[in-house]
Amino acid sequence: MGEAPVREDSTVTRSAEYVGSFPVDDNCLDDQIKQLHTQLKSLKAYKTRRPVSLKFSIKGVKMYNEDETILLMAHALRRISLSTARPVDSQFAFVAHNPGCPDTQLYCHVFKARHARAAQFLNLLLCRCFQLSYLEKHPEEAQIDSAGSLPHRKPSLLNHGFPLSVSALVSFRRAPFGGLLPGTKKTPKSSDDQQSSQDEVFPISSPSLMRKKVIRTKVLRSGAYRSFTFTPRKQRTIQDQLSVTQEKDLDKLPARRSRAPSLSETEEALAQAVWCWAGIATESSYSLLADDVLGSYLLCQHPKNPKCGSLIIRFSSGPITHLIENTRKGKFVLEKCKTEFNSMAELIEHYTETEDELPCLLSYARVNHCYEWEENVSKQQPVKLQPKRSRN
């Protein structure tokens, strides 16, 4: 049984506005989701909001004031039951147990993001934390790499191993996306333009060469290379940590994963990781999907046709596998459905807003499968001693 690699104690920080919280009824999961959506709709025009900074990690979520000097709220990840979003109203929310309250009492904490994509990004971050936490606690359910290759670096919050000086090139604020997430407008491009655009986001050359290339072409000013997440001092510190990490010998780690699973800085990579449950074996993901919210889904290879993809959706009757067909025009279409799409992102975005031939909408919500119902599960009940019987 494989051991999970040691993780770096890292976080991803994003800004939002805290709306407030409301109690969640102790109902079944599907009824809770309905209650959440009803309450979120009623709070979409709520004006009283507080600017805050949210810090995400596989240990939990912390909320600070806008200057990150005062801790306002902290929730261990094991005490957060689910995460959801309503991009149409730029809302992000998670349900958690408040410390000091009865174990059966849950609260939904609501946040207002700057725009729809930011709300979805916050939700994707927390959903990915759920998946990474499960993978860390259940290393035996990790995706096995058929090629047996080792990850070349430890899991970190930095995507693709780029140094922080070029993280702005692949950040969601500046990257030329291919329309992977909702809200992205696509423009027709030639094949040469598409190839050059992909090379800019995922360069095959070294980061230093990419940096020089962009400076020569004056695509971005020099200040644009600074990461919006870290200060220059933090950049140097984490760059040094990355350099040391990449030089270490990782031969002692078991070859069980095709890549080191991590939180990702880009919308694109993060969305793909959440949709595909990256790092977790497909069989395990399928089992977890059966206990997830109505409309949750898994994007993976089709079990009977490895050359095609499939979208496994959790309906009220259980998970159902839908073949993703490729048309002659190179578009995607769900099995037994008529609508064609240019990308998988467009397909998923469409079915989160319109049911069409599906029994229900795809859901933004995800369950934390490592949620603990009790405050301290290791706390043992006192043993009742039987009174000694007197001997005659």
Tab-separated table of C-alpha atoms in Angstrom:
chain	number	residue	atom	x	y	z
A	1	MET	CA	0.000	0.000	0.000
A	2	GLY	CA	1.506	3.340	-1.065
A	3	GLU	CA	2.268	6.161	1.292
A	4	ALA	CA	1.153	9.690	0.551
A	5	PRO	CA	4.107	12.031	-0.073
A	6	VAL	CA	4.851	14.702	2.457
A	7	ARG	CA	2.964	17.872	1.629
A	8	GLU	CA	4.096	21.426	1.930
A	9	ASP	CA	2.191	23.527	4.405
A	10	SER	CA	0.989	25.951	1.722
A	11	THR	CA	-2.138	27.959	1.152
A	12	VAL	CA	-3.902	29.771	-1.654
A	13	THR	CA	-5.245	33.208	-0.739
A	14	ARG	CA	-8.132	34.917	-2.487
A	15	SER	CA	-10.246	37.965	-1.669
A	16	ALA	CA	-14.033	38.064	-1.354
A	17	GLU	CA	-16.810	39.724	0.633
A	18	TYR	CA	-18.373	37.941	3.579
A	19	VAL	CA	-22.167	38.136	3.540
A	20	GLY	CA	-22.921	36.109	6.673
A	21	SER	CA	-24.199	32.694	7.710
A	22	PHE	CA	-27.470	30.894	8.306
A	23	PRO	CA	-28.335	27.553	9.987
A	24	VAL	CA	-28.814	24.496	7.793
A	25	ASP	CA	-31.556	22.007	8.610
A	26	ASP	CA	-30.568	18.467	9.522
A	27	ASN	CA	-32.136	16.905	6.422
A	28	CYS	CA	-30.942	14.535	3.730
A	29	LEU	CA	-28.268	15.811	1.382
A	30	ASP	CA	-30.555	16.583	-1.569
A	31	ASP	CA	-32.967	18.544	0.652
A	32	GLN	CA	-30.055	20.500	2.111
A	33	ILE	CA	-28.928	21.502	-1.385
A	34	LYS	CA	-32.418	22.764	-2.197
A	35	GLN	CA	-32.472	24.806	1.019
A	36	LEU	CA	-29.044	26.268	0.262
A	37	HIS	CA	-30.032	27.398	-3.219
A	38	THR	CA	-33.236	28.976	-1.922
A	39	GLN	CA	-31.386	30.881	0.801
A	40	LEU	CA	-28.593	31.947	-1.537
A	41	LYS	CA	-31.104	33.404	-3.987
A	42	SER	CA	-32.666	35.439	-1.189
A	43	LEU	CA	-29.229	36.826	-0.208
A	44	LYS	CA	-28.044	37.823	-3.678
A	45	ALA	CA	-29.065	41.470	-3.182
A	46	TYR	CA	-27.880	41.665	0.441
A	47	LYS	CA	-25.897	44.902	0.748
A	48	THR	CA	-24.144	44.441	4.093
A	49	ARG	CA	-20.857	42.725	3.235
A	50	ARG	CA	-17.362	42.753	4.693
A	51	PRO	CA	-14.197	42.533	2.547
A	52	VAL	CA	-12.131	39.548	3.702
A	53	SER	CA	-9.226	37.346	2.649
A	54	LEU	CA	-9.781	33.588	2.408
A	55	LYS	CA	-6.900	31.141	2.824
A	56	PHE	CA	-7.428	27.619	1.452
A	57	SER	CA	-5.352	24.546	2.261
A	58	ILE	CA	-5.925	20.842	2.795
A	59	LYS	CA	-6.029	21.612	6.504
A	60	GLY	CA	-9.001	23.959	6.267
A	61	VAL	CA	-10.256	27.443	5.470
A	62	LYS	CA	-9.335	30.599	7.356
A	63	MET	CA	-10.966	33.985	6.984
A	64	TYR	CA	-8.973	37.133	7.758
A	65	ASN	CA	-9.780	40.798	7.519
A	66	GLU	CA	-8.890	42.533	4.278
A	67	ASP	CA	-5.334	43.324	5.454
A	68	GLU	CA	-4.793	39.736	6.662
A	69	THR	CA	-3.877	40.978	10.145
A	70	ILE	CA	-6.838	39.643	12.132
A	71	LEU	CA	-8.161	36.076	12.030
A	72	LEU	CA	-11.955	36.258	11.929
A	73	MET	CA	-12.946	32.636	11.397
A	74	ALA	CA	-11.286	29.247	10.981
A	75	HIS	CA	-12.713	25.881	9.987
A	76	ALA	CA	-10.822	22.602	9.893
A	77	LEU	CA	-11.393	20.858	6.566
A	78	ARG	CA	-12.707	17.750	8.333
A	79	ARG	CA	-15.539	19.884	9.760
A	80	ILE	CA	-16.634	21.343	6.402
A	81	SER	CA	-19.335	19.141	4.899
A	82	LEU	CA	-19.761	20.603	1.399
A	83	SER	CA	-18.943	23.463	-0.951
A	84	THR	CA	-21.104	25.110	-3.591
A	85	ALA	CA	-21.401	28.186	-5.805
A	86	ARG	CA	-23.949	30.195	-7.758
A	87	PRO	CA	-21.868	31.908	-10.462
A	88	VAL	CA	-24.940	33.672	-11.848
A	89	ASP	CA	-24.969	35.807	-8.660
A	90	SER	CA	-21.197	35.587	-7.980
A	91	GLN	CA	-21.833	33.628	-4.784
A	92	PHE	CA	-19.623	31.056	-3.084
A	93	ALA	CA	-20.642	29.166	0.049
A	94	PHE	CA	-19.659	26.242	2.230
A	95	VAL	CA	-21.460	24.352	4.992
A	96	ALA	CA	-19.532	23.694	8.190
A	97	HIS	CA	-19.869	22.933	11.851
A	98	ASN	CA	-19.167	25.986	14.003
A	99	PRO	CA	-16.815	25.264	16.919
A	100	GLY	CA	-18.645	25.084	20.230
A	101	CYS	CA	-22.031	24.277	18.656
A	102	PRO	CA	-23.823	20.914	18.818
A	103	ASP	CA	-22.529	18.374	16.321
A	104	THR	CA	-25.889	18.216	14.563
A	105	GLN	CA	-26.033	21.987	13.944
A	106	LEU	CA	-24.483	23.142	10.670
A	107	TYR	CA	-24.144	26.646	9.243
A	108	CYS	CA	-23.764	27.873	5.692
A	109	HIS	CA	-21.217	30.672	5.275
A	110	VAL	CA	-21.893	32.868	2.237
A	111	PHE	CA	-19.414	34.978	0.276
A	112	LYS	CA	-19.776	37.413	-2.600
A	113	ALA	CA	-17.030	37.267	-5.225
A	114	ARG	CA	-16.107	40.021	-7.647
A	115	HIS	CA	-17.587	38.181	-10.604
A	116	ALA	CA	-18.974	34.808	-11.684
A	117	ARG	CA	-15.626	33.245	-12.567
A	118	ALA	CA	-14.107	34.302	-9.244
A	119	ALA	CA	-16.991	32.635	-7.376
A	120	GLN	CA	-16.503	29.433	-9.311
A	121	PHE	CA	-12.753	29.562	-8.715
A	122	LEU	CA	-13.280	29.769	-4.938
A	123	ASN	CA	-15.600	26.781	-5.126
A	124	LEU	CA	-13.120	24.810	-7.231
A	125	LEU	CA	-10.366	25.534	-4.710
A	126	LEU	CA	-12.356	24.100	-1.805
A	127	CYS	CA	-13.579	21.135	-3.857
A	128	ARG	CA	-9.993	20.344	-4.790
A	129	CYS	CA	-9.007	20.566	-1.126
A	130	PHE	CA	-11.646	17.906	-0.423
A	131	GLN	CA	-10.156	15.624	-3.072
A	132	LEU	CA	-6.553	16.125	-1.949
A	133	SER	CA	-7.515	15.516	1.666
A	134	TYR	CA	-9.204	12.254	0.697
A	135	LEU	CA	-6.171	11.238	-1.346
A	136	GLU	CA	-3.868	11.962	1.573
A	137	LYS	CA	-5.966	9.870	3.970
A	138	HIS	CA	-6.477	7.033	1.462
A	139	PRO	CA	-3.198	6.646	-0.485
A	140	GLU	CA	-4.185	3.116	-1.467
A	141	GLU	CA	-6.906	4.607	-3.688
A	142	ALA	CA	-4.495	6.762	-5.678
A	143	GLN	CA	-4.460	6.514	-9.462
A	144	ILE	CA	-1.804	3.992	-10.522
A	145	ASP	CA	0.563	5.142	-13.224
A	146	SER	CA	0.812	2.429	-15.864
A	147	ALA	CA	4.195	3.741	-16.964
A	148	GLY	CA	5.494	3.652	-13.396
A	149	SER	CA	7.024	7.114	-13.576
A	150	LEU	CA	7.711	9.168	-10.496
A	151	PRO	CA	6.498	12.705	-9.923
A	152	HIS	CA	9.387	15.100	-10.401
A	153	ARG	CA	8.397	17.396	-7.557
A	154	LYS	CA	6.462	17.370	-4.337
A	155	PRO	CA	2.870	18.615	-4.339
A	156	SER	CA	2.719	22.368	-4.131
A	157	LEU	CA	0.375	25.224	-4.861
A	158	LEU	CA	2.293	26.207	-7.976
A	159	ASN	CA	1.069	24.763	-11.227
A	160	HIS	CA	3.389	22.978	-13.692
A	161	GLY	CA	6.478	23.835	-11.616
A	162	PHE	CA	6.787	27.369	-13.026
A	163	PRO	CA	8.746	29.866	-10.906
A	164	LEU	CA	6.617	32.564	-9.393
A	165	SER	CA	8.138	35.225	-11.610
A	166	VAL	CA	6.172	33.835	-14.556
A	167	SER	CA	3.089	32.687	-12.679
A	168	ALA	CA	1.280	35.734	-14.068
A	169	LEU	CA	1.592	34.205	-17.518
A	170	VAL	CA	-0.659	31.323	-16.518
A	171	SER	CA	-2.769	33.064	-13.888
A	172	PHE	CA	-6.493	33.320	-14.464
A	173	ARG	CA	-6.285	37.115	-14.546
A	174	ARG	CA	-3.961	37.286	-17.533
A	175	ALA	CA	-3.903	33.924	-19.328
A	176	PRO	CA	-5.411	33.726	-22.845
A	177	PHE	CA	-7.912	30.978	-22.019
A	178	GLY	CA	-9.381	28.619	-24.539
A	179	GLY	CA	-12.826	28.994	-23.046
A	180	LEU	CA	-12.515	26.217	-20.477
A	181	LEU	CA	-14.576	27.891	-17.782
A	182	PRO	CA	-18.014	29.508	-17.912
A	183	GLY	CA	-17.992	33.164	-18.843
A	184	THR	CA	-15.122	32.866	-21.302
A	185	LYS	CA	-15.809	34.239	-24.789
A	186	LYS	CA	-14.307	32.351	-27.704
A	187	THR	CA	-13.158	33.929	-30.944
A	188	PRO	CA	-12.419	32.002	-34.131
A	189	LYS	CA	-8.691	31.463	-34.666
A	190	SER	CA	-6.568	29.734	-37.228
A	191	SER	CA	-4.710	26.549	-36.372
A	192	ASP	CA	-1.421	28.457	-36.177
A	193	ASP	CA	-2.894	30.998	-33.758
A	194	GLN	CA	-4.321	28.239	-31.579
A	195	GLN	CA	-0.978	26.492	-31.426
A	196	SER	CA	0.852	29.678	-30.477
A	197	SER	CA	-1.773	30.451	-27.832
A	198	GLN	CA	-1.309	27.013	-26.278
A	199	ASP	CA	2.451	27.459	-26.289
A	200	GLU	CA	2.069	30.719	-24.382
A	201	VAL	CA	-0.034	29.153	-21.629
A	202	PHE	CA	1.834	25.831	-21.426
A	203	PRO	CA	5.304	26.563	-22.797
A	204	ILE	CA	7.505	23.612	-23.638
A	205	SER	CA	10.634	25.733	-23.383
A	206	SER	CA	12.230	26.791	-20.123
A	207	PRO	CA	10.523	29.540	-18.077
A	208	SER	CA	13.549	31.811	-18.494
A	209	LEU	CA	13.339	31.578	-22.288
A	210	MET	CA	9.624	32.272	-22.146
A	211	ARG	CA	10.248	35.315	-19.963
A	212	LYS	CA	12.830	36.686	-22.418
A	213	LYS	CA	10.538	35.982	-25.362
A	214	VAL	CA	7.647	37.908	-23.847
A	215	ILE	CA	9.855	40.830	-22.881
A	216	ARG	CA	11.249	41.023	-26.438
A	217	THR	CA	7.797	40.967	-28.011
A	218	LYS	CA	6.551	43.471	-25.381
A	219	VAL	CA	3.410	41.423	-24.808
A	220	LEU	CA	3.483	42.257	-21.101
A	221	ARG	CA	5.224	44.904	-19.080
A	222	SER	CA	7.893	43.756	-16.673
A	223	GLY	CA	5.654	44.400	-13.682
A	224	ALA	CA	3.094	41.930	-15.003
A	225	TYR	CA	5.398	39.065	-14.144
A	226	ARG	CA	4.847	39.553	-10.462
A	227	SER	CA	2.517	37.052	-8.888
A	228	PHE	CA	-0.637	38.611	-7.508
A	229	THR	CA	-0.711	36.044	-4.698
A	230	PHE	CA	2.748	36.480	-3.170
A	231	THR	CA	4.951	39.392	-2.196
A	232	PRO	CA	8.458	39.575	-3.731
A	233	ARG	CA	9.957	38.304	-0.481
A	234	LYS	CA	7.613	35.321	-0.417
A	235	GLN	CA	8.406	34.722	-4.078
A	236	ARG	CA	12.125	34.364	-3.365
A	237	THR	CA	11.462	32.096	-0.372
A	238	ILE	CA	9.194	29.729	-2.238
A	239	GLN	CA	11.443	29.752	-5.311
A	240	ASP	CA	14.289	28.561	-3.101
A	241	GLN	CA	12.055	25.840	-1.659
A	242	LEU	CA	11.111	24.700	-5.156
A	243	SER	CA	14.744	24.561	-6.252
A	244	VAL	CA	15.708	22.448	-3.247
A	245	THR	CA	12.703	20.190	-3.734
A	246	GLN	CA	13.415	19.534	-7.403
A	247	GLU	CA	17.029	18.608	-6.639
A	248	LYS	CA	16.134	16.005	-4.031
A	249	ASP	CA	16.209	12.335	-4.892
A	250	LEU	CA	12.617	11.021	-4.999
A	251	ASP	CA	13.466	7.386	-5.749
A	252	LYS	CA	12.190	6.323	-2.336
A	253	LEU	CA	8.654	7.381	-3.214
A	254	PRO	CA	6.427	4.603	-4.652
A	255	ALA	CA	5.507	4.988	-8.321
A	256	ARG	CA	1.759	5.040	-7.879
A	257	ARG	CA	0.758	8.392	-9.358
A	258	SER	CA	1.242	9.753	-12.837
A	259	ARG	CA	1.717	13.291	-11.471
A	260	ALA	CA	1.908	14.988	-8.127
A	261	PRO	CA	-1.630	16.121	-7.269
A	262	SER	CA	-1.821	19.689	-6.059
A	263	LEU	CA	-3.874	22.806	-5.813
A	264	SER	CA	-3.369	24.799	-8.990
A	265	GLU	CA	-3.050	28.507	-9.660
A	266	THR	CA	-4.806	28.429	-13.029
A	267	GLU	CA	-8.538	28.140	-13.508
A	268	GLU	CA	-8.005	25.769	-16.376
A	269	ALA	CA	-5.869	23.197	-14.577
A	270	LEU	CA	-7.912	23.461	-11.386
A	271	ALA	CA	-11.197	22.852	-13.205
A	272	GLN	CA	-9.773	19.829	-14.996
A	273	ALA	CA	-8.487	18.394	-11.719
A	274	VAL	CA	-11.863	18.748	-9.984
A	275	TRP	CA	-13.875	17.415	-12.927
A	276	CYS	CA	-11.576	14.395	-13.355
A	277	TRP	CA	-10.978	13.852	-9.613
A	278	ALA	CA	-7.290	13.930	-10.537
A	279	GLY	CA	-5.052	11.578	-8.564
A	280	ILE	CA	-7.881	9.314	-7.367
A	281	ALA	CA	-8.471	5.977	-9.081
A	282	THR	CA	-11.543	5.911	-11.318
A	283	GLU	CA	-13.107	3.022	-9.397
A	284	SER	CA	-12.802	4.920	-6.125
A	285	SER	CA	-14.099	8.134	-7.710
A	286	TYR	CA	-17.123	6.249	-9.013
A	287	SER	CA	-17.910	4.937	-5.514
A	288	LEU	CA	-17.543	8.402	-3.995
A	289	LEU	CA	-19.765	9.872	-6.695
A	290	ALA	CA	-22.640	7.627	-5.580
A	291	ASP	CA	-22.599	9.409	-2.197
A	292	ASP	CA	-22.211	12.925	-3.594
A	293	VAL	CA	-24.859	15.553	-4.346
A	294	LEU	CA	-27.476	15.146	-7.050
A	295	GLY	CA	-25.975	16.281	-10.348
A	296	SER	CA	-22.330	15.790	-9.362
A	297	TYR	CA	-20.206	14.292	-12.098
A	298	LEU	CA	-16.911	12.650	-13.044
A	299	LEU	CA	-15.073	13.160	-16.327
A	300	CYS	CA	-13.001	10.109	-17.300
A	301	GLN	CA	-12.242	7.566	-19.991
A	302	HIS	CA	-15.144	5.409	-21.105
A	303	PRO	CA	-14.860	1.961	-19.459
A	304	LYS	CA	-15.711	0.077	-22.675
A	305	ASN	CA	-14.097	2.436	-25.177
A	306	PRO	CA	-10.779	3.823	-23.866
A	307	LYS	CA	-10.397	6.063	-26.927
A	308	CYS	CA	-13.520	8.016	-25.940
A	309	GLY	CA	-14.359	10.028	-22.870
A	310	SER	CA	-17.351	9.651	-20.604
A	311	LEU	CA	-19.303	11.833	-18.213
A	312	ILE	CA	-20.579	9.915	-15.193
A	313	ILE	CA	-23.441	11.813	-13.540
A	314	ARG	CA	-25.052	11.057	-10.209
A	315	PHE	CA	-28.827	10.977	-10.669
A	316	SER	CA	-31.466	10.045	-8.100
A	317	SER	CA	-31.230	6.445	-9.346
A	318	GLY	CA	-27.440	6.421	-8.988
A	319	PRO	CA	-24.406	7.181	-11.191
A	320	ILE	CA	-25.078	6.859	-14.928
A	321	THR	CA	-22.309	6.794	-17.552
A	322	HIS	CA	-22.748	8.900	-20.694
A	323	LEU	CA	-20.442	8.365	-23.652
A	324	ILE	CA	-18.898	11.555	-25.050
A	325	GLU	CA	-18.977	11.213	-28.813
A	326	ASN	CA	-16.754	13.070	-31.275
A	327	THR	CA	-18.488	14.318	-34.399
A	328	ARG	CA	-16.912	14.530	-37.841
A	329	LYS	CA	-16.517	18.266	-37.321
A	330	GLY	CA	-14.420	17.647	-34.209
A	331	LYS	CA	-17.145	18.665	-31.761
A	332	PHE	CA	-18.364	16.944	-28.594
A	333	VAL	CA	-21.833	15.578	-27.942
A	334	LEU	CA	-23.271	13.494	-25.120
A	335	GLU	CA	-24.659	10.107	-25.986
A	336	LYS	CA	-28.380	10.279	-26.923
A	337	CYS	CA	-28.221	14.093	-26.885
A	338	LYS	CA	-28.405	16.473	-29.830
A	339	THR	CA	-26.496	19.594	-28.807
A	340	GLU	CA	-22.877	19.790	-30.024
A	341	PHE	CA	-20.076	21.695	-28.303
A	342	ASN	CA	-16.642	22.984	-29.269
A	343	SER	CA	-15.076	21.944	-25.947
A	344	MET	CA	-15.794	19.934	-22.836
A	345	ALA	CA	-15.971	23.172	-20.878
A	346	GLU	CA	-18.820	24.392	-23.061
A	347	LEU	CA	-20.575	21.050	-22.620
A	348	ILE	CA	-20.332	21.160	-18.832
A	349	GLU	CA	-21.309	24.834	-18.687
A	350	HIS	CA	-24.380	24.152	-20.823
A	351	TYR	CA	-25.666	21.292	-18.685
A	352	THR	CA	-25.149	23.223	-15.450
A	353	GLU	CA	-27.666	25.749	-16.803
A	354	THR	CA	-29.963	23.644	-19.002
A	355	GLU	CA	-31.200	20.089	-18.465
A	356	ASP	CA	-32.189	19.316	-22.071
A	357	GLU	CA	-32.211	15.507	-22.329
A	358	LEU	CA	-30.709	14.979	-18.846
A	359	PRO	CA	-32.895	14.221	-15.788
A	360	CYS	CA	-31.279	17.054	-13.778
A	361	LEU	CA	-28.759	19.876	-13.994
A	362	LEU	CA	-25.077	19.315	-13.355
A	363	SER	CA	-24.211	20.631	-9.909
A	364	TYR	CA	-21.457	22.979	-8.765
A	365	ALA	CA	-21.667	21.510	-5.253
A	366	ARG	CA	-19.379	18.800	-3.905
A	367	VAL	CA	-19.370	16.801	-0.686
A	368	ASN	CA	-16.362	16.465	1.593
A	369	HIS	CA	-15.978	12.693	1.882
A	370	CYS	CA	-13.593	13.162	4.822
A	371	TYR	CA	-16.142	15.117	6.858
A	372	GLU	CA	-16.292	14.103	10.516
A	373	TRP	CA	-19.656	14.349	12.212
A	374	GLU	CA	-18.240	14.539	15.729
A	375	GLU	CA	-15.988	17.232	17.142
A	376	ASN	CA	-13.464	14.692	18.434
A	377	VAL	CA	-13.835	11.253	16.905
A	378	SER	CA	-10.947	9.891	18.953
A	379	LYS	CA	-12.724	10.669	22.197
A	380	GLN	CA	-13.733	7.393	23.780
A	381	GLN	CA	-16.844	6.870	25.793
A	382	PRO	CA	-16.232	6.207	29.498
A	383	VAL	CA	-16.350	2.552	30.392
A	384	LYS	CA	-19.005	1.655	32.925
A	385	LEU	CA	-17.595	-0.567	35.623
A	386	GLN	CA	-19.769	-3.361	36.945
A	387	PRO	CA	-20.140	-3.362	40.744
A	388	LYS	CA	-18.145	-6.090	42.428
A	389	ARG	CA	-20.164	-8.907	43.822
A	390	SER	CA	-19.522	-9.868	47.409
A	391	ARG	CA	-18.211	-13.382	47.922
A	392	ASN	CA	-20.095	-15.632	50.278
